[in-house]
Short mmCIF file of N, CA and C in Angstrom, two decimals:
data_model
loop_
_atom_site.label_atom_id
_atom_site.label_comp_id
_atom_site.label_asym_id
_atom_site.label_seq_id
_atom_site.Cartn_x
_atom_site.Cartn_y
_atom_site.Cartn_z
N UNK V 1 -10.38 35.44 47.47
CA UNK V 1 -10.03 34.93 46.15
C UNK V 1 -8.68 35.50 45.74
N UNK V 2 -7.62 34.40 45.84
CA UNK V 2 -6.63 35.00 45.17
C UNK V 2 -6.41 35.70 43.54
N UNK V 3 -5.86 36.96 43.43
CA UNK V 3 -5.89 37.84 41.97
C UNK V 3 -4.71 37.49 41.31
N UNK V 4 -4.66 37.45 40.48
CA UNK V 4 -3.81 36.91 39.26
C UNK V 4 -2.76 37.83 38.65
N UNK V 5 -3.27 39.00 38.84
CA UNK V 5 -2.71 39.79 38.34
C UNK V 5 -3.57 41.04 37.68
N UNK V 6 -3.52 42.14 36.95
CA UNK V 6 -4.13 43.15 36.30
C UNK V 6 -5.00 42.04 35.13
N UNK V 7 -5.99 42.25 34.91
CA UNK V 7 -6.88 41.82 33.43
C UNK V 7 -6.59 42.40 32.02
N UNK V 8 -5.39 42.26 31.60
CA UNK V 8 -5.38 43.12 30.46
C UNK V 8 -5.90 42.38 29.00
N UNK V 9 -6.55 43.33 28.66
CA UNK V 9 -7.37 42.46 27.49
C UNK V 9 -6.48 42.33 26.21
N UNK V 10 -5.42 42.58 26.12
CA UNK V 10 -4.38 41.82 25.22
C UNK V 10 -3.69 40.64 25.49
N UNK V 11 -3.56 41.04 27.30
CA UNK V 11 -3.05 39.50 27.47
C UNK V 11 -3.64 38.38 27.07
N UNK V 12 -5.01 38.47 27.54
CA UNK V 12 -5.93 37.09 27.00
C UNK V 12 -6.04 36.98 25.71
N UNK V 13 -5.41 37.64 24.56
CA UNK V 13 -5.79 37.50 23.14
C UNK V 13 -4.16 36.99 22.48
N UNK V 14 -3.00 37.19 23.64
CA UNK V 14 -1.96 36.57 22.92
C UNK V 14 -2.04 35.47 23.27
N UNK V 15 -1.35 34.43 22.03
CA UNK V 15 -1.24 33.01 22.32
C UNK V 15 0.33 32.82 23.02
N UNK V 16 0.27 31.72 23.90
CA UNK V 16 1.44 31.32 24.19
C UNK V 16 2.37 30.67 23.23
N UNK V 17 3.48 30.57 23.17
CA UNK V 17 4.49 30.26 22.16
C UNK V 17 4.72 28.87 22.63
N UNK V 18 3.82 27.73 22.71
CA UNK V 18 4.13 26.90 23.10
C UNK V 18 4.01 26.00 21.66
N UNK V 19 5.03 25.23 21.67
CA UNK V 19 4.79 24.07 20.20
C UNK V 19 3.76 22.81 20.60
N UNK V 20 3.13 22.46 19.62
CA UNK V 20 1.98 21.57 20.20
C UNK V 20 2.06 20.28 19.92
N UNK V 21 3.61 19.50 19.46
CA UNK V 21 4.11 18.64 19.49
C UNK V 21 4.15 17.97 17.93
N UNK V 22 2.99 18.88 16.93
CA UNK V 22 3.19 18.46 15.50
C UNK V 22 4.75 18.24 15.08
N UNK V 23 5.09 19.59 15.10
CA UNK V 23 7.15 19.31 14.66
C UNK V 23 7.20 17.99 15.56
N UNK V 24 7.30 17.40 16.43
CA UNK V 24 8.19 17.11 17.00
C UNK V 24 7.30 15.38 16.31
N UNK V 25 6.28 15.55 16.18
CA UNK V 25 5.59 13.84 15.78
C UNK V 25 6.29 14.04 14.14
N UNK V 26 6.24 14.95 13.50
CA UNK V 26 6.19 14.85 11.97
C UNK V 26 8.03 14.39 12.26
N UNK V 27 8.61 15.20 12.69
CA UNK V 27 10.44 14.17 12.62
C UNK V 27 10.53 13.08 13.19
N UNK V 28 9.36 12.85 13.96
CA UNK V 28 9.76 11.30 14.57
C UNK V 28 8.91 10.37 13.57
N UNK V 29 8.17 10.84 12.85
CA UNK V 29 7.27 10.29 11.34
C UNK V 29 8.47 10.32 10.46
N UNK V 30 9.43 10.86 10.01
CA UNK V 30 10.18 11.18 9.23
C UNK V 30 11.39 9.96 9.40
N UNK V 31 11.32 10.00 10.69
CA UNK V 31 12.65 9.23 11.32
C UNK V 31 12.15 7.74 11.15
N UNK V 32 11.16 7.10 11.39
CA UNK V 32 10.82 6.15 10.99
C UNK V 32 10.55 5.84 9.89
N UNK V 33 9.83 6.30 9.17
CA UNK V 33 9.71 5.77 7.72
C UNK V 33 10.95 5.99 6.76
N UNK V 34 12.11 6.56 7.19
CA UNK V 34 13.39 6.57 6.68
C UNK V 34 13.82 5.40 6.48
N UNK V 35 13.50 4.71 7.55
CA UNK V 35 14.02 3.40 7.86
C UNK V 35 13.36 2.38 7.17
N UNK V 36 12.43 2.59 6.33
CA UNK V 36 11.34 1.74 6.18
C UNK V 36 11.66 1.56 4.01
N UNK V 37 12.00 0.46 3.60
CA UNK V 37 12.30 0.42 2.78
C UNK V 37 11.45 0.02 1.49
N UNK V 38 11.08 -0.30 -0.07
CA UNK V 38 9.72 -0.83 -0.24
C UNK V 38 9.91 -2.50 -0.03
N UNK V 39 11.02 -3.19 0.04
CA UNK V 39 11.14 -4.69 0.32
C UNK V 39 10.14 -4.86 2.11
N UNK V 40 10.61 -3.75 2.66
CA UNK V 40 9.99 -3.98 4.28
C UNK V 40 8.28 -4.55 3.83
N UNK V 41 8.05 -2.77 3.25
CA UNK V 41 6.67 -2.89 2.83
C UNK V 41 5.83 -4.13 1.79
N UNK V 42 6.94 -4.15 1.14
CA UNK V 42 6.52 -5.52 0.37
C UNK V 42 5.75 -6.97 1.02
N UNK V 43 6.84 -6.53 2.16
CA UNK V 43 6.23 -8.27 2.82
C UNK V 43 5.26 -7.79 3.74
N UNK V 44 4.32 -7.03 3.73
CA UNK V 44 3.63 -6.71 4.74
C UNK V 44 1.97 -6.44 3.69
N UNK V 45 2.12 -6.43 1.95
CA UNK V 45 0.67 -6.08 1.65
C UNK V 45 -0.16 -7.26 1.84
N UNK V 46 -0.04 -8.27 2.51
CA UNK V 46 -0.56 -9.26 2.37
C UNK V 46 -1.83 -8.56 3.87
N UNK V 47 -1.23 -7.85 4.55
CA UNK V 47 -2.00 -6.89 5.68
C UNK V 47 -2.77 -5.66 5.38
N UNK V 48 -3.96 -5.69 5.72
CA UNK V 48 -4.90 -4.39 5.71
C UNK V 48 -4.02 -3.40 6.31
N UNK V 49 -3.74 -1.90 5.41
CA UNK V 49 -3.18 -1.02 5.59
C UNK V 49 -3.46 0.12 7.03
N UNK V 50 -4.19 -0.37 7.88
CA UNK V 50 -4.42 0.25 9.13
C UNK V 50 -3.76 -1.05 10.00
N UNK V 51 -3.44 -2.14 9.56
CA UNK V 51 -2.75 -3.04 10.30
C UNK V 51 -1.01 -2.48 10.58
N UNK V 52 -0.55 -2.50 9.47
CA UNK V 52 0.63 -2.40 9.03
C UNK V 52 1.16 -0.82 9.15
N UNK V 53 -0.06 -0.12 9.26
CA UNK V 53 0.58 1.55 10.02
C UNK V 53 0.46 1.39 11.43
N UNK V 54 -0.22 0.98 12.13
CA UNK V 54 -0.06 0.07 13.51
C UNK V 54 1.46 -0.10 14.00
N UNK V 55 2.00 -1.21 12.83
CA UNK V 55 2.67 -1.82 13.56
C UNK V 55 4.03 -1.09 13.03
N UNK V 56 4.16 -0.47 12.26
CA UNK V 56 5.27 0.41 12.27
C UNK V 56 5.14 2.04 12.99
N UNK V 57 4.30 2.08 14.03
CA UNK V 57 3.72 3.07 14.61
C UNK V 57 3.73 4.38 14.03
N UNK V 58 3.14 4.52 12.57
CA UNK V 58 2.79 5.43 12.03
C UNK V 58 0.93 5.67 11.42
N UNK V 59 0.59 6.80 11.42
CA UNK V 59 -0.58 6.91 11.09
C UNK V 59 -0.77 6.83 9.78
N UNK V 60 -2.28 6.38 9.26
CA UNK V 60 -2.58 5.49 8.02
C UNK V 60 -1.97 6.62 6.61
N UNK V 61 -2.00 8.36 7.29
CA UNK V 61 -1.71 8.70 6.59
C UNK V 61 -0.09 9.04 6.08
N UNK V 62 1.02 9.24 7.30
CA UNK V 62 1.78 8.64 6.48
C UNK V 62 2.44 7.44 6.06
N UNK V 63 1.73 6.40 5.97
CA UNK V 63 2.05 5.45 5.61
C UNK V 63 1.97 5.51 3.95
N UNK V 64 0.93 5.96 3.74
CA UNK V 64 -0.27 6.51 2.53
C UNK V 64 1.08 7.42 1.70
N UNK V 65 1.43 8.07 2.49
CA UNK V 65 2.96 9.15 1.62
C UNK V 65 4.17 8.19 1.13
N UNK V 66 4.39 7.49 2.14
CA UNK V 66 5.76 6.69 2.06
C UNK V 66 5.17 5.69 0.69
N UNK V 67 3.89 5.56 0.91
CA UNK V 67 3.76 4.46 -0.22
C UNK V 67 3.84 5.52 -1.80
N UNK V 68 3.28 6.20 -1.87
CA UNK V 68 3.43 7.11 -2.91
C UNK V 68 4.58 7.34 -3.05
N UNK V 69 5.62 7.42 -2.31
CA UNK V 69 7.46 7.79 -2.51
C UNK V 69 7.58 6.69 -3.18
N UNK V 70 7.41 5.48 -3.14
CA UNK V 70 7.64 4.38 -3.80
C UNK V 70 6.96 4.25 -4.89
N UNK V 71 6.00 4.07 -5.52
CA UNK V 71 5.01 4.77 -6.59
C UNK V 71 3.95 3.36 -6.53
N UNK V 72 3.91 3.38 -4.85
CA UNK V 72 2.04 2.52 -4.31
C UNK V 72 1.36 3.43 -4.50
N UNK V 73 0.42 3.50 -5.44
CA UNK V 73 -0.65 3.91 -5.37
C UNK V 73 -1.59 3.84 -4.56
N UNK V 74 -2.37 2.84 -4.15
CA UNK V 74 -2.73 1.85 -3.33
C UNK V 74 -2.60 1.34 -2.71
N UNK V 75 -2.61 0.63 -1.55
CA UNK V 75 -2.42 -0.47 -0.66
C UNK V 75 -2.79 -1.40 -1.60
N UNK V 76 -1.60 -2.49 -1.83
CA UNK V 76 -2.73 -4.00 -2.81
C UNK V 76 -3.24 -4.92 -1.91
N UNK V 77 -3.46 -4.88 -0.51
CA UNK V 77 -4.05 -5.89 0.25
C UNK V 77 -5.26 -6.41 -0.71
N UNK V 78 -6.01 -5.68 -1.15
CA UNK V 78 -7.66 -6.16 -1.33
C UNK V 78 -7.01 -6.84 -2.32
N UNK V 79 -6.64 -6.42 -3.64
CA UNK V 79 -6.34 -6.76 -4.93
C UNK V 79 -5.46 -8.43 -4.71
N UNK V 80 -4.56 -8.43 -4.22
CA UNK V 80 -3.86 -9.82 -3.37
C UNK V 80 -4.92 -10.71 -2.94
N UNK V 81 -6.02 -10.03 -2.35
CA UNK V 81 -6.54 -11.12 -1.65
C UNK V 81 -7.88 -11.64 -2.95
N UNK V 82 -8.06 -10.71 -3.72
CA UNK V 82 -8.80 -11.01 -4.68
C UNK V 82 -8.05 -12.27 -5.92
N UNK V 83 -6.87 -11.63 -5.70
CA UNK V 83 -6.17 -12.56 -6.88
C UNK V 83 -6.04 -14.24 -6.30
N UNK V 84 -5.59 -13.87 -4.90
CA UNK V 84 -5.66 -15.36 -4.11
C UNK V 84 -7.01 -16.03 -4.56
N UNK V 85 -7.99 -15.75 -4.20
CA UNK V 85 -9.10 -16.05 -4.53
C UNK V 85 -9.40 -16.61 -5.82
N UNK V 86 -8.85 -15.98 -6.94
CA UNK V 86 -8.87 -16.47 -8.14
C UNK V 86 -8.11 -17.37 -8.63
N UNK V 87 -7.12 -17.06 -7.84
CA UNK V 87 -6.07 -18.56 -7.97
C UNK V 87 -6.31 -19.97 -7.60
N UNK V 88 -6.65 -19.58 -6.35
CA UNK V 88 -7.65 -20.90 -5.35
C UNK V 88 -8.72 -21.86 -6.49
N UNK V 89 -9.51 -20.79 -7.40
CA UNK V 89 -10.50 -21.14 -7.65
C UNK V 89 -10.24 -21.84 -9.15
N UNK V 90 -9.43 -20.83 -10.01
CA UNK V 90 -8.82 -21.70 -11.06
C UNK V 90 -8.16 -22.97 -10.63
N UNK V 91 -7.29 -23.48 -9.26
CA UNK V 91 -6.58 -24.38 -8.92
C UNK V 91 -7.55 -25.96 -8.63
N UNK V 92 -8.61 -25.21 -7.90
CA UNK V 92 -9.28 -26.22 -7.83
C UNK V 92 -10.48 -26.68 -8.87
N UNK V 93 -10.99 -25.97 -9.98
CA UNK V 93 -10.77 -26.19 -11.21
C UNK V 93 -10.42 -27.11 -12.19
N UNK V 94 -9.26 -26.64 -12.16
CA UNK V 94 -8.29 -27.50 -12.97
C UNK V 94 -7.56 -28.62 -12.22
N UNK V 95 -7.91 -28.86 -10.92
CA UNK V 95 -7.68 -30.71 -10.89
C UNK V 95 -8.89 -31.48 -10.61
N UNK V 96 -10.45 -30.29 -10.88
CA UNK V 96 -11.32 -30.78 -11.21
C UNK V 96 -11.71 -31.71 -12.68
N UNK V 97 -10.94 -30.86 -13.45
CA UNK V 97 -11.17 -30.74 -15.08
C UNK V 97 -10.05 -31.72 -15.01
N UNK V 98 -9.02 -32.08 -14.81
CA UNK V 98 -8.42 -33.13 -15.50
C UNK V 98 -8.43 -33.77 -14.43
N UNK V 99 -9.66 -34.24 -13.73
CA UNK V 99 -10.09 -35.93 -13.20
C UNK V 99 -10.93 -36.49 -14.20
N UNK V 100 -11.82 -35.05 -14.72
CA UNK V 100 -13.00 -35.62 -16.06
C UNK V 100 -11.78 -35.76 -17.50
N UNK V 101 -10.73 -35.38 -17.26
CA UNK V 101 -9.96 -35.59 -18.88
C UNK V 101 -10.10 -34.39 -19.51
N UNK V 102 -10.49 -33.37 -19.16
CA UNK V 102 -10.89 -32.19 -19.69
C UNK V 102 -9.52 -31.12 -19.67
N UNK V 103 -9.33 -30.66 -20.93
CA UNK V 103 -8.10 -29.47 -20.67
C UNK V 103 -8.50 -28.31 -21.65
N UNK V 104 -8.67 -27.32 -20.43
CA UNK V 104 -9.41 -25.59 -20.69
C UNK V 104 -7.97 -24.60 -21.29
N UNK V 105 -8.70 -24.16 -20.71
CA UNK V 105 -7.63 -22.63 -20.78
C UNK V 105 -6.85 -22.42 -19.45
N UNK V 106 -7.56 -23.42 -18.11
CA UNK V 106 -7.02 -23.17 -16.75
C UNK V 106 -5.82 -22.45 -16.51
N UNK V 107 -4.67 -23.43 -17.32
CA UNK V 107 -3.51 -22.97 -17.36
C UNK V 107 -2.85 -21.51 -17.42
N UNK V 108 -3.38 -21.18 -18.64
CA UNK V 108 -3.09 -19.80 -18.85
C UNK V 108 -3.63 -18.60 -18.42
N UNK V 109 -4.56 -18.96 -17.77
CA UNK V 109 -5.16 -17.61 -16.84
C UNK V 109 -4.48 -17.96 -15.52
N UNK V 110 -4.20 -19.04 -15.21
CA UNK V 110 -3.70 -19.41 -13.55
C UNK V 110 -2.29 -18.52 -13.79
N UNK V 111 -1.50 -18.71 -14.95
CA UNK V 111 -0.01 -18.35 -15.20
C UNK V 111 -0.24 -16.82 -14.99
N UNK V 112 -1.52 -16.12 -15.49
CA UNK V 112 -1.39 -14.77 -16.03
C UNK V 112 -2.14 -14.35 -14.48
N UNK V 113 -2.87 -14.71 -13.91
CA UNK V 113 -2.83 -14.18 -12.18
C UNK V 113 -1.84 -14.33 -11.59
N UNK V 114 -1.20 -15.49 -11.86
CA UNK V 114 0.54 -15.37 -10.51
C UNK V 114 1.22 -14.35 -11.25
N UNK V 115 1.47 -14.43 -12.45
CA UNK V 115 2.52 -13.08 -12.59
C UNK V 115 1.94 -11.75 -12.35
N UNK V 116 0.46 -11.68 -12.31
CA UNK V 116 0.04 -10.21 -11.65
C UNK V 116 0.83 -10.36 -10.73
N UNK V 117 -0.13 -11.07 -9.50
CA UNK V 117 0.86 -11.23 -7.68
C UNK V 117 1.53 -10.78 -8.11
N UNK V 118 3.01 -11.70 -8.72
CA UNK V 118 4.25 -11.10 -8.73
C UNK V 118 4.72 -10.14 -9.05
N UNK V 119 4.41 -9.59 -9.98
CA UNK V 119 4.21 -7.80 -10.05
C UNK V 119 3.58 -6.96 -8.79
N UNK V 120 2.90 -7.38 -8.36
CA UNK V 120 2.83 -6.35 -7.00
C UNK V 120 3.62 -6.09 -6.28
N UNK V 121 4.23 -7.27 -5.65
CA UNK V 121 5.70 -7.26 -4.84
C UNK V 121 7.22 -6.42 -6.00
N UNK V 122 6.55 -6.13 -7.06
CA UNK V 122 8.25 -5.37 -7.65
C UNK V 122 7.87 -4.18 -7.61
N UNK V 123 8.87 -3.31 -7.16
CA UNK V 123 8.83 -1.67 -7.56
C UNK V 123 9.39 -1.16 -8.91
N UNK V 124 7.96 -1.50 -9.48
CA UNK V 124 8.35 -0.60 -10.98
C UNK V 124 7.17 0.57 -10.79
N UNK V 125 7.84 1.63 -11.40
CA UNK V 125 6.95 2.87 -11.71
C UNK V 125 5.55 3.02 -12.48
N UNK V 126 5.59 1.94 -13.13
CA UNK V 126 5.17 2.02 -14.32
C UNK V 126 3.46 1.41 -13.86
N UNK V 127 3.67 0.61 -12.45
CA UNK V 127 2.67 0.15 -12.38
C UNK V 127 1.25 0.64 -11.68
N UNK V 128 0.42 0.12 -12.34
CA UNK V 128 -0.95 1.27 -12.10
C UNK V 128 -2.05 0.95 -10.57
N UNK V 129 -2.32 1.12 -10.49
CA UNK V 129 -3.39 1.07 -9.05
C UNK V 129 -4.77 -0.27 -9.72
N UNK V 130 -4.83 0.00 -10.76
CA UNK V 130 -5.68 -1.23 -11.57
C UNK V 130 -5.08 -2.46 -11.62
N UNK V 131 -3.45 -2.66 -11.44
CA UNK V 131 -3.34 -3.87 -11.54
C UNK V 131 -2.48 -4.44 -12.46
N UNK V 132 -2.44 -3.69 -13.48
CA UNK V 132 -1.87 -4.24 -14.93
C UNK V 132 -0.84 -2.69 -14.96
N UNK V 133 0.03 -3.46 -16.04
CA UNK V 133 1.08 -2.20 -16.58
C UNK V 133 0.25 -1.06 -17.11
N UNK V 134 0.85 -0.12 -17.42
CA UNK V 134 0.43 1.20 -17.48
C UNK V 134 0.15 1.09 -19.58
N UNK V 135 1.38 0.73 -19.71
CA UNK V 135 1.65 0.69 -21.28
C UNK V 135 2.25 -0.89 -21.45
N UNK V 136 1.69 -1.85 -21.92
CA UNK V 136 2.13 -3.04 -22.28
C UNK V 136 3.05 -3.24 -23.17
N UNK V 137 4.29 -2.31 -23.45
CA UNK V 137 5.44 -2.33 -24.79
C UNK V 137 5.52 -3.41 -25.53
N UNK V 138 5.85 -4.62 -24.47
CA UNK V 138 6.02 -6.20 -24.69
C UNK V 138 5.78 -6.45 -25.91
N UNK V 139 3.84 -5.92 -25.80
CA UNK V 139 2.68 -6.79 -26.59
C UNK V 139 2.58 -5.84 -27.68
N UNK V 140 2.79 -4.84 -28.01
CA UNK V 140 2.77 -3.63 -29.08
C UNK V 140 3.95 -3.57 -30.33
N UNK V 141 5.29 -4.06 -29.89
CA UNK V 141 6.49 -4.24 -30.53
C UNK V 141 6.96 -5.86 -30.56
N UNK V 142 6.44 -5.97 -31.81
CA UNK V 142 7.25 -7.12 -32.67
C UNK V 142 8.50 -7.49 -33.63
N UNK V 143 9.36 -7.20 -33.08
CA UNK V 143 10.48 -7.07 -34.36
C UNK V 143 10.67 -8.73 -35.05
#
């Protein structure tokens, strides 16, 4: 049996100084999502957020950071696909209702779900993980 050497029982208790490749993934995490802007991300919530860390080959969690740099709370995939849904459903609706001659409210809830959507896709700060503005100023101040 070839010997190795003396058994010293400190040797086996120091660790080797070897790096275990964290530094070297977290700057190449760094280096990519540098690149990654919120317009990139924008066109991509329409994708489940383990899709879209996939494909910018980062893990869900920093994807999860970069979105917080931007002030995503959330991934809005679900919320998007919920609003689609509601849109769909008011749409078909309301060219239900005016084949019978009938005119609801359709309108104005259809108007007030697309401008959610469209608020998802803008980077304002202000906006909350629920969906709606944080503080509605708009609707509070009447001059």
């Amino acid at each position: 049996t070839p010997d190795s050497g003396p058994k010293d029982s400190t040797q086996s208790r120091v660790p080797k100084m070897q790096h275990s490749g964290a530094e070297s993934r977290e700057s190449a995490t760094r280096s990519i999502s540098s690149g990654i802007s919120h317009e990139i991300l924008a066109k991509h919530f329409h994708l489940p957020l383990t899709v879209v860390s996939k494909k910018f080959g980062l893990c869900p969690t920093a994807l999860k950071k970069l979105c917080r740099k931007f002030g995503i709370v959330r991934w809005p995939f679900r919320k998007l696909k919920m609003l689609d849904k509601k849109i769909a459903a008011l749409r078909a609706e309301a060219i239900y209702a005016s084949g019978r001659g009938d005119s609801g409210k359709q309108g104005g809830d259809l108007q007030k779900l697309e401008q959610t959507r469209a608020r998802i896709f803008v980077s304002d700060s202000r906006w909350s993980s629920a969906g709606s503005l944080e503080e509605e100023e708009d609707e509070g101040e009447e001059e």
